[in-house]
mmCIF file of C-alpha atoms in Angstrom:
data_model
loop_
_atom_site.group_PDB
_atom_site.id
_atom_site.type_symbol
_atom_site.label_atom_id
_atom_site.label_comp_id
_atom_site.label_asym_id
_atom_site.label_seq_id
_atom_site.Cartn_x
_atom_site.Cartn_y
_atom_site.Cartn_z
ATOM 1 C CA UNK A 1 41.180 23.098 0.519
ATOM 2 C CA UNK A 2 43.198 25.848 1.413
ATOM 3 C CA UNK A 3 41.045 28.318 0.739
ATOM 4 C CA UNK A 4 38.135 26.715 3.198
ATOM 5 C CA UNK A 5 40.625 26.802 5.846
ATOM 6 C CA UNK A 6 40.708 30.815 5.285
ATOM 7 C CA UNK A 7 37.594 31.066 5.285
ATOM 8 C CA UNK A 8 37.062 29.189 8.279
ATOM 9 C CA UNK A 9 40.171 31.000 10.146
ATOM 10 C CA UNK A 10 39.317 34.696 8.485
ATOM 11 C CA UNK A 11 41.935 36.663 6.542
ATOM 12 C CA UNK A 12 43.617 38.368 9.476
ATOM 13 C CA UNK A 13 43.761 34.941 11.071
ATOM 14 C CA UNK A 14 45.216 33.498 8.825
ATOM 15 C CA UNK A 15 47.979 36.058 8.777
ATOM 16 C CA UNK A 16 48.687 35.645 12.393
ATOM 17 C CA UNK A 17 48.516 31.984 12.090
ATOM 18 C CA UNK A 18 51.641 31.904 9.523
ATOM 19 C CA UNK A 19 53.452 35.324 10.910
ATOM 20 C CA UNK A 20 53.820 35.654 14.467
ATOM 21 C CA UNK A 21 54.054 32.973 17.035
ATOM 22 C CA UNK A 22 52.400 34.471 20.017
ATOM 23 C CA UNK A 23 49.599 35.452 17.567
ATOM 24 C CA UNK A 24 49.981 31.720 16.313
ATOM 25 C CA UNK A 25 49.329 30.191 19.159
ATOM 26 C CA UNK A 26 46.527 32.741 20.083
ATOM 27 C CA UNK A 27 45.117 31.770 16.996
ATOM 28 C CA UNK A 28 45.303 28.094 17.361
ATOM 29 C CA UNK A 29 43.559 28.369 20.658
ATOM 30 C CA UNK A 30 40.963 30.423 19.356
ATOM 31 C CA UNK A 31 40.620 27.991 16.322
ATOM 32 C CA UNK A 32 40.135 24.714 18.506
ATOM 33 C CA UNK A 33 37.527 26.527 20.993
ATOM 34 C CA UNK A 34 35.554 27.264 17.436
ATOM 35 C CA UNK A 35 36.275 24.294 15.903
ATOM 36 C CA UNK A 36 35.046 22.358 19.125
ATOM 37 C CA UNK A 37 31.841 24.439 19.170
ATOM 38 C CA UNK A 38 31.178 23.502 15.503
ATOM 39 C CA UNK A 39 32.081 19.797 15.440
ATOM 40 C CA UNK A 40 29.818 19.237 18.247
ATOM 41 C CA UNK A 41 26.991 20.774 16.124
ATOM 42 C CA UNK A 42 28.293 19.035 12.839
ATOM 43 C CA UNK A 43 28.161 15.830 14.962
ATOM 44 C CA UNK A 44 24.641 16.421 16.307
ATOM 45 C CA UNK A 45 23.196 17.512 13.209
ATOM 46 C CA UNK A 46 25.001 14.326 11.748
ATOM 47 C CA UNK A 47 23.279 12.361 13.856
ATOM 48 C CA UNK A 48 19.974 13.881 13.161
ATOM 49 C CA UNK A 49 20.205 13.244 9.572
ATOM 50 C CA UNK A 50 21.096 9.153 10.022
ATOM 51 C CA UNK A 51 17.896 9.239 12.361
ATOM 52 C CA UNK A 52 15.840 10.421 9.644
ATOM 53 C CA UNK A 53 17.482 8.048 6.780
ATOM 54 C CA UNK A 54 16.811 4.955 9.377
ATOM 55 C CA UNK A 55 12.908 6.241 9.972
ATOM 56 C CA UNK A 56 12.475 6.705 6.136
ATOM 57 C CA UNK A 57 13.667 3.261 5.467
ATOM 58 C CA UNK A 58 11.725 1.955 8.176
ATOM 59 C CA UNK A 59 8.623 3.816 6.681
ATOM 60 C CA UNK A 60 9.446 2.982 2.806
ATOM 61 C CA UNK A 61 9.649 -0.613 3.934
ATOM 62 C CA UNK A 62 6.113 -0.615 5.772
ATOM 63 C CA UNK A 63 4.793 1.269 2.169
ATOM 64 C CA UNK A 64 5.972 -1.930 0.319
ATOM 65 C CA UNK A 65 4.591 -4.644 2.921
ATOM 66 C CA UNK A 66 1.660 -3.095 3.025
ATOM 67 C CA UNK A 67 1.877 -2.982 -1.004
ATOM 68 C CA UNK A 68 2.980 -6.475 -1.252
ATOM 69 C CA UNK A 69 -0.021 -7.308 0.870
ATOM 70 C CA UNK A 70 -2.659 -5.788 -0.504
ATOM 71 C CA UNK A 71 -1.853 -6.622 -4.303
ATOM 72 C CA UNK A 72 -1.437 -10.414 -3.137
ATOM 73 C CA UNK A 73 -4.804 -10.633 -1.350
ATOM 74 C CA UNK A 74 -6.007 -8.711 -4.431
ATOM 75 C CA UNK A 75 -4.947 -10.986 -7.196
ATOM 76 C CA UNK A 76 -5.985 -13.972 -4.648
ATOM 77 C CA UNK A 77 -9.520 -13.144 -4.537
ATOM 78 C CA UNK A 78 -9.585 -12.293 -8.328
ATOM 79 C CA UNK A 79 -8.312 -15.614 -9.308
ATOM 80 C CA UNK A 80 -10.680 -17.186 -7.385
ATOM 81 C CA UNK A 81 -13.934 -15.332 -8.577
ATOM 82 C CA UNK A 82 -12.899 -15.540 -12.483
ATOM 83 C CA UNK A 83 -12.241 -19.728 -12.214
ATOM 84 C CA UNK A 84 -15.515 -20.062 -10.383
ATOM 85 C CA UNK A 85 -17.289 -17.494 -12.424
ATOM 86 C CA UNK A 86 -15.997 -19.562 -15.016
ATOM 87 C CA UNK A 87 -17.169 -23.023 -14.102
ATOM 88 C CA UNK A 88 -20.787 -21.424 -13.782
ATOM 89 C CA UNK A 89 -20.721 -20.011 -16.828
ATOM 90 C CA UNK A 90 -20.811 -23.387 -18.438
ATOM 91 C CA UNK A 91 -22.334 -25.225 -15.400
ATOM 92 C CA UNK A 92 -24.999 -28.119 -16.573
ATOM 93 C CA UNK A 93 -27.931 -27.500 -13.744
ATOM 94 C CA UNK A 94 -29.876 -30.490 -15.711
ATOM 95 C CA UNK A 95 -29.391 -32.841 -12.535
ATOM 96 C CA UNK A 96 -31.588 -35.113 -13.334
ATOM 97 C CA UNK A 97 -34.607 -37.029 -11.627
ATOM 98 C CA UNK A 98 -34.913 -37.865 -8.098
ATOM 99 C CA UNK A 99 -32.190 -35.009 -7.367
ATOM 100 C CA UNK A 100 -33.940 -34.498 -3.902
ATOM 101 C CA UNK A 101 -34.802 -37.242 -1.914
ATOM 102 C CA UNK A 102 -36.674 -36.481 1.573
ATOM 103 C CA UNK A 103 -37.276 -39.113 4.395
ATOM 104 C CA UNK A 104 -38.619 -38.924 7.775
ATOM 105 C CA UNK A 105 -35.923 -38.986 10.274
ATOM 106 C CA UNK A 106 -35.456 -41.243 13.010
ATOM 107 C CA UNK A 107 -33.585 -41.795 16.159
ATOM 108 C CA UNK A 108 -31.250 -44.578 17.397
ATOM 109 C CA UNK A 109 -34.044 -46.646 17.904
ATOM 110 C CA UNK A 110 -35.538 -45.946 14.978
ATOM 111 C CA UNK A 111 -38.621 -44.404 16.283
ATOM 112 C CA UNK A 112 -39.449 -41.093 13.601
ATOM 113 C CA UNK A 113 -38.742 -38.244 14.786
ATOM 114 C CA UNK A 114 -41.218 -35.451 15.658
ATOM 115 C CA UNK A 115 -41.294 -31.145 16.061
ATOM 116 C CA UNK A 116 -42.508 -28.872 19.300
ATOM 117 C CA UNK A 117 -45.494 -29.280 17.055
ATOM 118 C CA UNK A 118 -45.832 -32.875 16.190
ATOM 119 C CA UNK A 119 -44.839 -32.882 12.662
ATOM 120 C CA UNK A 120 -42.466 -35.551 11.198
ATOM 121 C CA UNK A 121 -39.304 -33.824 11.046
ATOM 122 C CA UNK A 122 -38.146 -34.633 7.389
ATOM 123 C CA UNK A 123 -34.204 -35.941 6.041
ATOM 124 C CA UNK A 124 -33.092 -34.088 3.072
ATOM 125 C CA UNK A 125 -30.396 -35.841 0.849
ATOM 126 C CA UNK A 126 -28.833 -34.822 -2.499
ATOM 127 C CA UNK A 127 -27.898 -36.585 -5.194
ATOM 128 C CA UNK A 128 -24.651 -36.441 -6.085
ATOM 129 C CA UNK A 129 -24.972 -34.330 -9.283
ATOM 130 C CA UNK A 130 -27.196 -31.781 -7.345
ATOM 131 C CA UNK A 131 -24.879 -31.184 -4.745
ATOM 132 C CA UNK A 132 -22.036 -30.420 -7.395
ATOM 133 C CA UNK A 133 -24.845 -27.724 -8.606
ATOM 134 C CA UNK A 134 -25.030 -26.511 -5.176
ATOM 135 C CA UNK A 135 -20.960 -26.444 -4.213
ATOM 136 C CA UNK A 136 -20.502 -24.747 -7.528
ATOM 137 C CA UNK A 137 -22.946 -22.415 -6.561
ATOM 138 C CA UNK A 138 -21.688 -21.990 -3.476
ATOM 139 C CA UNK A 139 -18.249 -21.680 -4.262
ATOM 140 C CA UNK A 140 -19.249 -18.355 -6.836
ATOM 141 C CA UNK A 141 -21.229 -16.817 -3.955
ATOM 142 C CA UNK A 142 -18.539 -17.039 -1.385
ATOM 143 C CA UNK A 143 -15.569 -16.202 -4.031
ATOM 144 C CA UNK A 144 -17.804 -13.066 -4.820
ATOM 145 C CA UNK A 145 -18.500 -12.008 -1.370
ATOM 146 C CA UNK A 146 -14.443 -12.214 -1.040
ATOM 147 C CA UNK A 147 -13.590 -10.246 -3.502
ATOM 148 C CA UNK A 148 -16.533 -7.418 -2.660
ATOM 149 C CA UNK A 149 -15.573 -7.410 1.061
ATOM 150 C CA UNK A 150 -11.869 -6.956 -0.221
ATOM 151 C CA UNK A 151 -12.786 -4.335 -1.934
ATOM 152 C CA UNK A 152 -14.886 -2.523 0.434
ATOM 153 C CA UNK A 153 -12.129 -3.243 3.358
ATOM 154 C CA UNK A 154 -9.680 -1.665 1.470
ATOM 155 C CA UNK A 155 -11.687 1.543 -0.070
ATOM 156 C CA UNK A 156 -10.126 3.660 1.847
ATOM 157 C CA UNK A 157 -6.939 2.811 -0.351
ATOM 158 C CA UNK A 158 -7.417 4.975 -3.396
ATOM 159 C CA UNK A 159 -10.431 6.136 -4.937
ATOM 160 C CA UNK A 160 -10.335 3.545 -7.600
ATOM 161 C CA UNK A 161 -10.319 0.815 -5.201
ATOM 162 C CA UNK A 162 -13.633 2.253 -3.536
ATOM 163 C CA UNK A 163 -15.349 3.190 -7.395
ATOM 164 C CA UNK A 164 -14.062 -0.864 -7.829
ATOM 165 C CA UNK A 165 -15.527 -2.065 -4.395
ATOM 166 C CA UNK A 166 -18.907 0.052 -5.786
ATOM 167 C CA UNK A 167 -19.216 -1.878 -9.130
ATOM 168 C CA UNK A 168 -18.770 -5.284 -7.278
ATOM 169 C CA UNK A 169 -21.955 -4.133 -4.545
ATOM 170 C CA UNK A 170 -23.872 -3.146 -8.061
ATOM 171 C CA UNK A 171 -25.385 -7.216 -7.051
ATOM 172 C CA UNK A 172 -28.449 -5.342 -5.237
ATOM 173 C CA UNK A 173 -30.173 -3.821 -8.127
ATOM 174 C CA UNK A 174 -30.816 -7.451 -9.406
ATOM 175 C CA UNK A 175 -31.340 -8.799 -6.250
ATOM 176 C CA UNK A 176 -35.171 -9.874 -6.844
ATOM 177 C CA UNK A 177 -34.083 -12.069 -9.558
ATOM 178 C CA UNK A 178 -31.396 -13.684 -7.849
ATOM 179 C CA UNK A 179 -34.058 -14.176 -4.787
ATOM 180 C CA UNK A 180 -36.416 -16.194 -6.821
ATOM 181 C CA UNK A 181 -33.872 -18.971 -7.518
ATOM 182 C CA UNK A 182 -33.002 -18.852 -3.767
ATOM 183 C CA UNK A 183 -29.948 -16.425 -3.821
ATOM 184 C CA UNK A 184 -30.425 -13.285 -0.956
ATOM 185 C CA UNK A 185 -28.892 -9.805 -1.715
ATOM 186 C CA UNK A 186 -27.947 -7.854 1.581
ATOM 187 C CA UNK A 187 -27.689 -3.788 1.451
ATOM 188 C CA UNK A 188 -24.094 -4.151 1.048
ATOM 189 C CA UNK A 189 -24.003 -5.884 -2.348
ATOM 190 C CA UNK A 190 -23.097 -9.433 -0.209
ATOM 191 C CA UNK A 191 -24.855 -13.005 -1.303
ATOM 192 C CA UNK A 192 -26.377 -15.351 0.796
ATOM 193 C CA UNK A 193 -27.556 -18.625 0.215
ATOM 194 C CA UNK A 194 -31.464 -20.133 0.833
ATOM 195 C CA UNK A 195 -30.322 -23.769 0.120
ATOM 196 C CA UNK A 196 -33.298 -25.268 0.147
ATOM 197 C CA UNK A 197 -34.598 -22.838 -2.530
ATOM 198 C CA UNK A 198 -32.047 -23.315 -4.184
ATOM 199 C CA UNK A 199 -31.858 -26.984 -4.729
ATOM 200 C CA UNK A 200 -35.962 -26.786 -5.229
ATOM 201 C CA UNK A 201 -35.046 -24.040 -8.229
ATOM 202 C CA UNK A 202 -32.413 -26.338 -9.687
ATOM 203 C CA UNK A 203 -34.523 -29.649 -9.502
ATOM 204 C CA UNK A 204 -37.333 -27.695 -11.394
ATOM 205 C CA UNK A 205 -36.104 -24.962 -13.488
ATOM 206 C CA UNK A 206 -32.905 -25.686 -14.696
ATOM 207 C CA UNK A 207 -32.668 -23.031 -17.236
ATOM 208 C CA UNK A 208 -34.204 -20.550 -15.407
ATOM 209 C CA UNK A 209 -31.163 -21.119 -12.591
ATOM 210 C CA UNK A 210 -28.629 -21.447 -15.482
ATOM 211 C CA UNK A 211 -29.734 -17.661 -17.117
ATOM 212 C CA UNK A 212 -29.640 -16.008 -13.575
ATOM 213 C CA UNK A 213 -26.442 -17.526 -12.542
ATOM 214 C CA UNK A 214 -24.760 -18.244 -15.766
ATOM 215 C CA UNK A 215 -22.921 -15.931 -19.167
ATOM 216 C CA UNK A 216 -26.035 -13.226 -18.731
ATOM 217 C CA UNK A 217 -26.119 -13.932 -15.558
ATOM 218 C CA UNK A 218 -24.016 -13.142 -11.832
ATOM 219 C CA UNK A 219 -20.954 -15.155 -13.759
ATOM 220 C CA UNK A 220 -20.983 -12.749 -16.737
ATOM 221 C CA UNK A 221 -21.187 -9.771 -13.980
ATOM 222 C CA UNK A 222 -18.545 -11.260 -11.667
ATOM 223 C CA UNK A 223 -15.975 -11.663 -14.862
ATOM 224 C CA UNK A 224 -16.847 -8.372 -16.466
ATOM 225 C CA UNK A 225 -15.903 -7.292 -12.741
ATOM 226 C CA UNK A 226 -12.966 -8.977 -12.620
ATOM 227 C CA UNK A 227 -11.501 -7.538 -16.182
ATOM 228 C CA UNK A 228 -12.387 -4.521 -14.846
ATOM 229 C CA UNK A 229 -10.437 -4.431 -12.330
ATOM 230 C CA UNK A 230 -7.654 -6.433 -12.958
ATOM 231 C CA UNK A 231 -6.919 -4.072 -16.340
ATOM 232 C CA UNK A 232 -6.792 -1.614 -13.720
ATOM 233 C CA UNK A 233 -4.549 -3.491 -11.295
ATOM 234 C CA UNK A 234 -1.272 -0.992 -11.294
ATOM 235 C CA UNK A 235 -2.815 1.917 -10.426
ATOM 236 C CA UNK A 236 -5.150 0.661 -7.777
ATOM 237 C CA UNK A 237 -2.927 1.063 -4.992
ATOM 238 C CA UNK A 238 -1.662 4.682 -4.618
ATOM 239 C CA UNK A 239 2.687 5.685 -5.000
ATOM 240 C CA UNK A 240 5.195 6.317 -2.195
ATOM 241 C CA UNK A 241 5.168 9.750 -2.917
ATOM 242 C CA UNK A 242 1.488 10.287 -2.929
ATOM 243 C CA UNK A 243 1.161 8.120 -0.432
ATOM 244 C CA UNK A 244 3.727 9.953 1.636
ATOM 245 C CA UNK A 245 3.427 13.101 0.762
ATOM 246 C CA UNK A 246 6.223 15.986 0.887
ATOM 247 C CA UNK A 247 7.907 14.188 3.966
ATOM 248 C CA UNK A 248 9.374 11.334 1.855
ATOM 249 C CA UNK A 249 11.266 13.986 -0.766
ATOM 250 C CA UNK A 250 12.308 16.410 2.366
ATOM 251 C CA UNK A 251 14.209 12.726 3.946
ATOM 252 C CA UNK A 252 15.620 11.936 0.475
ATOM 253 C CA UNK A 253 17.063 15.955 0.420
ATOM 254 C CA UNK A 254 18.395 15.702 4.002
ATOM 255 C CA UNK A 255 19.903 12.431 3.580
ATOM 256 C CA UNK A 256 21.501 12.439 0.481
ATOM 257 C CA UNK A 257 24.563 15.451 0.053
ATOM 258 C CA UNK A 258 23.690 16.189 3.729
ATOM 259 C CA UNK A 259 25.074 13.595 4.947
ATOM 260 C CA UNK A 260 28.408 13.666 3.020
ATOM 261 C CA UNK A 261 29.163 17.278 3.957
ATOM 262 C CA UNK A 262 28.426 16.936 7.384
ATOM 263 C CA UNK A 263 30.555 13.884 7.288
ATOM 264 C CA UNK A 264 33.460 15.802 5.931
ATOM 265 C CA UNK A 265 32.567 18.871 8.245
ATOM 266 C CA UNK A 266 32.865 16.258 11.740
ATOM 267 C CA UNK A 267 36.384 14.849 10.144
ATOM 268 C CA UNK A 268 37.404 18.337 9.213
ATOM 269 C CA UNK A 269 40.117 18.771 12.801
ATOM 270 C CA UNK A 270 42.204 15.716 11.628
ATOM 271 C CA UNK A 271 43.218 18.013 8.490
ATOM 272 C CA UNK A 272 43.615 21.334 10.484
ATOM 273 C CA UNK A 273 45.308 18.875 12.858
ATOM 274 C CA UNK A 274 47.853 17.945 10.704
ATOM 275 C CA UNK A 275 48.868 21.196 9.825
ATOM 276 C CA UNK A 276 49.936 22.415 13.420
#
């Protein structure tokens, strides 16, 4: 310790300091007046570095929300397109006779109800095991467009999530098959439902619904999609430091011995203090 003080003082201060009172106390003046100067800019710079530690944590903890977020909306809509992928896999679209029953509507006083263009305007009701085929369908095409607009929301992430969001929109090159069974394919990759189609193509074709939709079908897709990218889960959304760049490591270098030495450098006058 001694030796900082020297070099702090300088030799021939030093001498003075120990050797000759009028020089002593010319010394200690001149000692205070530089120690003043240089606490004050130990103290500043001190307080510059604790800003920068309390804006990295404030960033490093914004990184993990936003992690946290994005990984739990992530394994969300995965979950929810593999179990209904799933269920349509080994969906049963036999429904059955009189699946679709259609009746002309009426009003309160049971007069039938007619168009701007005179024609009965015709009821449509399900039976109850073709509206399970149409909910399950249903539920697959909305899971789906979850997951896709999940994807494509969050491209901008990392380039794996926007290769991912690419393979999910891949839905358009078959989208003339899925139109004939009444499922619409927009230029985004997104599904829509024609009910009405739909519910015809079930009632009539079964198996011709079941191979579109089903194992060799959008299910098998969706699922092979959803191994995809869940076996490349870790690494879809990008590191603090990559994220973050070179700032993150400069905080961590100023914070870290920085902030001990100019702690010791701001405390230094009670020693010197003690010695006069």
């Amino acid at each position: 310790m001694a030796s900082n003080i020297t070099n702090m003082l300088g030799a021939a201060n030093y001498s003075y300091l120990f050797n000759n009172s009028t020089q002593r106390q010319n010394s200690i003046n001149a000692l205070w007046q530089n120690y003043g100067s240089f606490q004050s800019n130990a103290t500043n710079n001190l307080a510059a570095l604790q800003e920068i530690r309390q804006n990295k944590a404030a960033v490093v903890d914004s990184y993990n929300e936003a992690k946290d977020t994005f990984y739990a909306e992530f394994d969300s809509s995965m979950s929810s397109l593999k179990k209904s992928a799933a269920n349509i896999k080994n969906f049963d679209f036999n429904v059955g006779e009189n699946a679709i029953t259609k009746t002309a509507e009426t009003d309160k006083d049971g007069n039938v109800v007619k168009d701007k263009n005179g024609a009965t305007v015709m009821k449509t009701t399900y039976s109850k095991e073709m509206q399970g085929a149409l909910d399950a369908v249903k539920e697959l095409v909305n899971n789906y467009n979850d997951a896709l607009g999940f994807l494509q929301d969050n491209s901008a992430v990392s380039g794996r999530v926007s290769r991912m969001a690419s393979n999910f929109g891949d839905t358009t090159y078959r989208s003339s098959l899925y139109e004939q069974i009444g499922i619409n394919v927009g230029k985004d990759g997104t599904l829509s439902i024609d009910e009405e189609k739909l519910a015809d193509s079930i009632a009539n074709n079964p198996d011709k619904v079941s191979r579109i939709l089903g194992k060799d079908g959008l299910a098998g897709k969706a699922e092979q999609h959803v191994n995809t990218a869940n076996g490349q889960r870790n690494n879809l959304f990008p590191s603090a430091k990559s994220m973050l760049g070179s700032q993150l490591e400069q905080a961590n270098i100023y914070t870290g011995k920085s902030m001990l030495n100019m702690s010791m450098i701001s405390n230094i006058g009670n020693l010197v203090n003690m010695m006069f």
